[in-house]
XYZ file of C-alpha atoms in Angstrom:
218
model
C 1.060 -23.657 19.637
C 2.786 -24.235 17.049
C 4.942 -21.421 16.072
C 4.490 -20.328 12.174
C 7.909 -18.480 10.686
C 8.383 -15.101 12.812
C 7.515 -11.871 10.703
C 9.736 -9.046 10.182
C 8.675 -5.659 11.130
C 10.194 -2.375 9.898
C 9.842 1.083 11.904
C 10.588 4.165 10.694
C 10.696 7.462 12.839
C 9.668 11.112 11.712
C 13.511 11.902 11.977
C 14.052 8.982 9.223
C 15.215 6.739 11.758
C 14.762 3.290 10.416
C 14.741 0.077 12.238
C 13.948 -3.716 12.057
C 12.764 -6.490 14.427
C 11.613 -10.223 13.863
C 8.404 -10.629 15.857
C 10.102 -14.023 17.787
C 7.809 -13.164 20.821
C 3.997 -14.332 21.395
C 3.682 -10.405 22.740
C 5.478 -7.408 22.137
C 4.710 -4.532 23.853
C 5.039 -0.617 22.477
C 5.081 2.137 24.283
C 7.465 5.298 25.587
C 8.768 3.405 28.734
C 11.876 1.673 28.747
C 10.454 -1.786 29.653
C 8.691 -2.127 26.427
C 9.789 -4.318 23.867
C 9.396 -1.168 21.139
C 10.224 1.631 22.506
C 9.003 4.912 21.277
C 10.325 7.915 22.784
C 7.515 10.509 21.745
C 5.329 12.791 23.733
C 2.317 11.357 21.815
C 3.155 7.861 22.798
C 1.588 6.474 25.997
C 4.092 4.757 28.384
C 2.258 1.030 27.462
C 0.774 2.115 24.471
C 0.226 -0.786 22.503
C 0.365 -4.728 22.302
C 1.624 -6.876 19.150
C 0.141 -10.210 20.007
C 0.279 -13.939 18.297
C -2.556 -16.207 19.433
C -4.222 -19.166 17.386
C -5.872 -16.493 15.310
C -3.176 -15.367 14.104
C -0.812 -12.191 14.444
C -2.735 -9.069 15.730
C -2.337 -5.387 17.007
C -4.073 -4.165 20.123
C -4.335 -0.772 21.522
C -4.053 -0.216 25.294
C -6.160 2.080 26.118
C -3.411 4.988 24.812
C -4.350 8.304 24.995
C -3.878 9.176 21.225
C -4.504 6.025 19.635
C -3.225 3.408 17.561
C -4.270 3.493 13.904
C -3.742 0.731 11.046
C -3.695 2.012 7.554
C -5.106 5.297 8.926
C -7.352 3.882 10.500
C -7.951 3.953 14.448
C -8.818 0.693 15.971
C -10.092 -0.292 19.636
C -9.287 -3.417 20.896
C -7.547 -5.895 18.980
C -7.246 -5.969 15.506
C -5.699 -8.676 12.922
C -2.637 -8.270 11.005
C -2.132 -8.504 7.090
C 1.077 -8.491 4.849
C 2.414 -4.729 4.267
C -0.457 -3.340 7.353
C 0.868 0.003 8.510
C 0.717 0.577 12.627
C 0.938 4.295 13.145
C 2.271 5.125 17.005
C 2.864 8.886 17.675
C 5.727 9.318 15.204
C 6.408 5.909 14.002
C 4.795 3.340 11.425
C 5.251 -0.219 11.863
C 5.019 -2.087 8.805
C 4.175 -5.606 9.300
C 5.462 -8.447 6.844
C 3.977 -11.613 6.757
C 6.739 -14.157 5.425
C 3.743 -16.753 4.693
C 2.316 -14.020 2.182
C 1.859 -14.910 -1.675
C 5.188 -13.843 -3.094
C 5.010 -10.832 -5.938
C 6.850 -11.612 -8.793
C 6.115 -11.659 -12.934
C 4.198 -14.277 -14.421
C 5.276 -16.402 -17.365
C 5.108 -14.824 -20.619
C 2.790 -17.413 -21.740
C 0.320 -16.826 -19.052
C 0.434 -12.921 -19.193
C -0.891 -13.262 -23.271
C -3.490 -15.418 -22.243
C -4.849 -13.263 -19.911
C -4.224 -10.035 -21.588
C -6.580 -11.277 -24.412
C -9.176 -10.324 -22.232
C -8.189 -7.176 -20.967
C -10.323 -3.847 -21.781
C -7.025 -2.232 -21.119
C -3.726 -2.767 -21.446
C -0.141 -1.517 -21.040
C 2.876 -2.266 -23.246
C 5.709 -0.961 -21.104
C 8.561 -1.846 -23.954
C 6.733 0.168 -26.275
C 5.222 2.610 -23.928
C 1.677 2.139 -25.558
C -1.794 1.924 -24.157
C -4.450 -0.176 -25.425
C -8.327 0.276 -24.806
C -10.423 -2.220 -26.160
C -8.155 -3.043 -28.851
C -7.477 0.537 -30.198
C -3.926 2.097 -29.344
C -4.446 5.567 -27.153
C -3.248 8.372 -29.620
C -1.530 10.666 -28.600
C 0.724 9.218 -26.063
C 0.283 9.938 -22.477
C 2.661 12.018 -20.942
C 5.855 10.749 -19.166
C 4.267 10.708 -15.530
C 0.900 9.867 -16.997
C 2.398 6.372 -18.123
C 4.648 5.758 -15.131
C 1.413 5.955 -13.017
C -0.923 3.967 -15.409
C 2.049 1.752 -15.532
C 2.356 1.383 -11.409
C -1.385 0.689 -11.260
C -1.448 -1.752 -14.319
C 1.450 -4.070 -12.485
C -0.588 -3.887 -9.544
C -4.111 -4.144 -11.399
C -6.508 -5.024 -8.796
C -4.662 -4.078 -5.745
C -5.328 -0.746 -3.991
C -2.177 1.563 -4.242
C -1.608 4.496 -1.992
C -0.904 7.841 -2.495
C 2.929 7.354 -0.985
C 3.498 4.469 -3.091
C 2.592 6.977 -6.442
C 4.332 9.688 -4.691
C 7.765 6.690 -4.529
C 7.289 5.421 -7.839
C 6.394 8.430 -10.038
C 8.465 11.408 -8.322
C 11.268 9.518 -7.254
C 11.040 11.240 -3.613
C 8.149 12.082 -0.964
C 5.146 14.409 -2.131
C 3.845 15.963 0.692
C 1.235 18.220 -1.468
C -1.458 15.332 -2.348
C -3.263 17.879 -4.949
C -0.064 16.855 -7.400
C -1.683 13.412 -7.166
C -4.875 14.042 -7.861
C -3.973 16.331 -10.304
C -2.145 13.673 -12.304
C -5.346 11.180 -11.776
C -7.727 13.520 -13.085
C -5.519 14.111 -16.164
C -5.161 10.167 -16.627
C -8.679 9.549 -16.287
C -9.526 12.158 -18.826
C -7.106 10.042 -21.202
C -8.396 6.439 -20.573
C -11.948 6.588 -19.582
C -15.092 7.116 -21.855
C -16.784 8.829 -19.029
C -14.178 10.211 -16.768
C -16.471 11.501 -13.811
C -18.094 7.839 -14.010
C -14.269 6.204 -14.313
C -14.599 2.552 -15.607
C -11.017 1.633 -14.973
C -9.011 3.807 -12.609
C -11.349 3.878 -9.562
C -10.769 5.725 -5.553
C -10.710 3.904 -2.764
C -11.737 6.439 -0.203
C -8.776 6.894 2.341
C -6.653 4.539 0.943
C -5.560 5.020 -2.651
C -6.505 4.160 -6.238
C -6.729 0.461 -7.930
C -7.231 -0.055 -12.117
C -9.818 -2.517 -13.276
C -8.900 -3.740 -16.642
C -11.227 -6.494 -17.024
C -14.632 -4.457 -15.566
C -17.622 -6.420 -15.604
């Protein structure tokens, strides 16, 4: 089977230990036993907990009937599950993030393309002027700093789900362990930008994953 560029795995454990590993074999084993390729020295990890597999179907994670299970993006898996760029595998106290080298790179679009796209947007964020436009009308009074930072983050990732962890890192610059602060900020922002905050048109909840912004609702 022809090899594709090797993905990268980044691993962070509860004690803030950080590791990087190149996925350069068809199979990488994960577990507490010392013979594993990725050793997780934690009592919640099984001796042979899970296995990373590269097949013709792609890159996947397989739980090996572990005692405490394997999670992908917070959801427990059964058997094997194909991985996508930025998927997070949780084994015991360790989060393993999958980085696909062939995933489409993120980056700024050319200004002329952005202008053409924004002509049809109902909601638009002007980062330089710190202004928000809804259906062509500037939002007044202006948002608070944190409200604007949250909306700006969602706007740069429009149509994509942004996790509460990423919101915490971007808006607060540190981990927010009480997610009530994020929920309260979402609540306030909806009351500023939504025609009907209880039935949001732009700022949508993706239950179990986070939030996403839709600037051109159908």
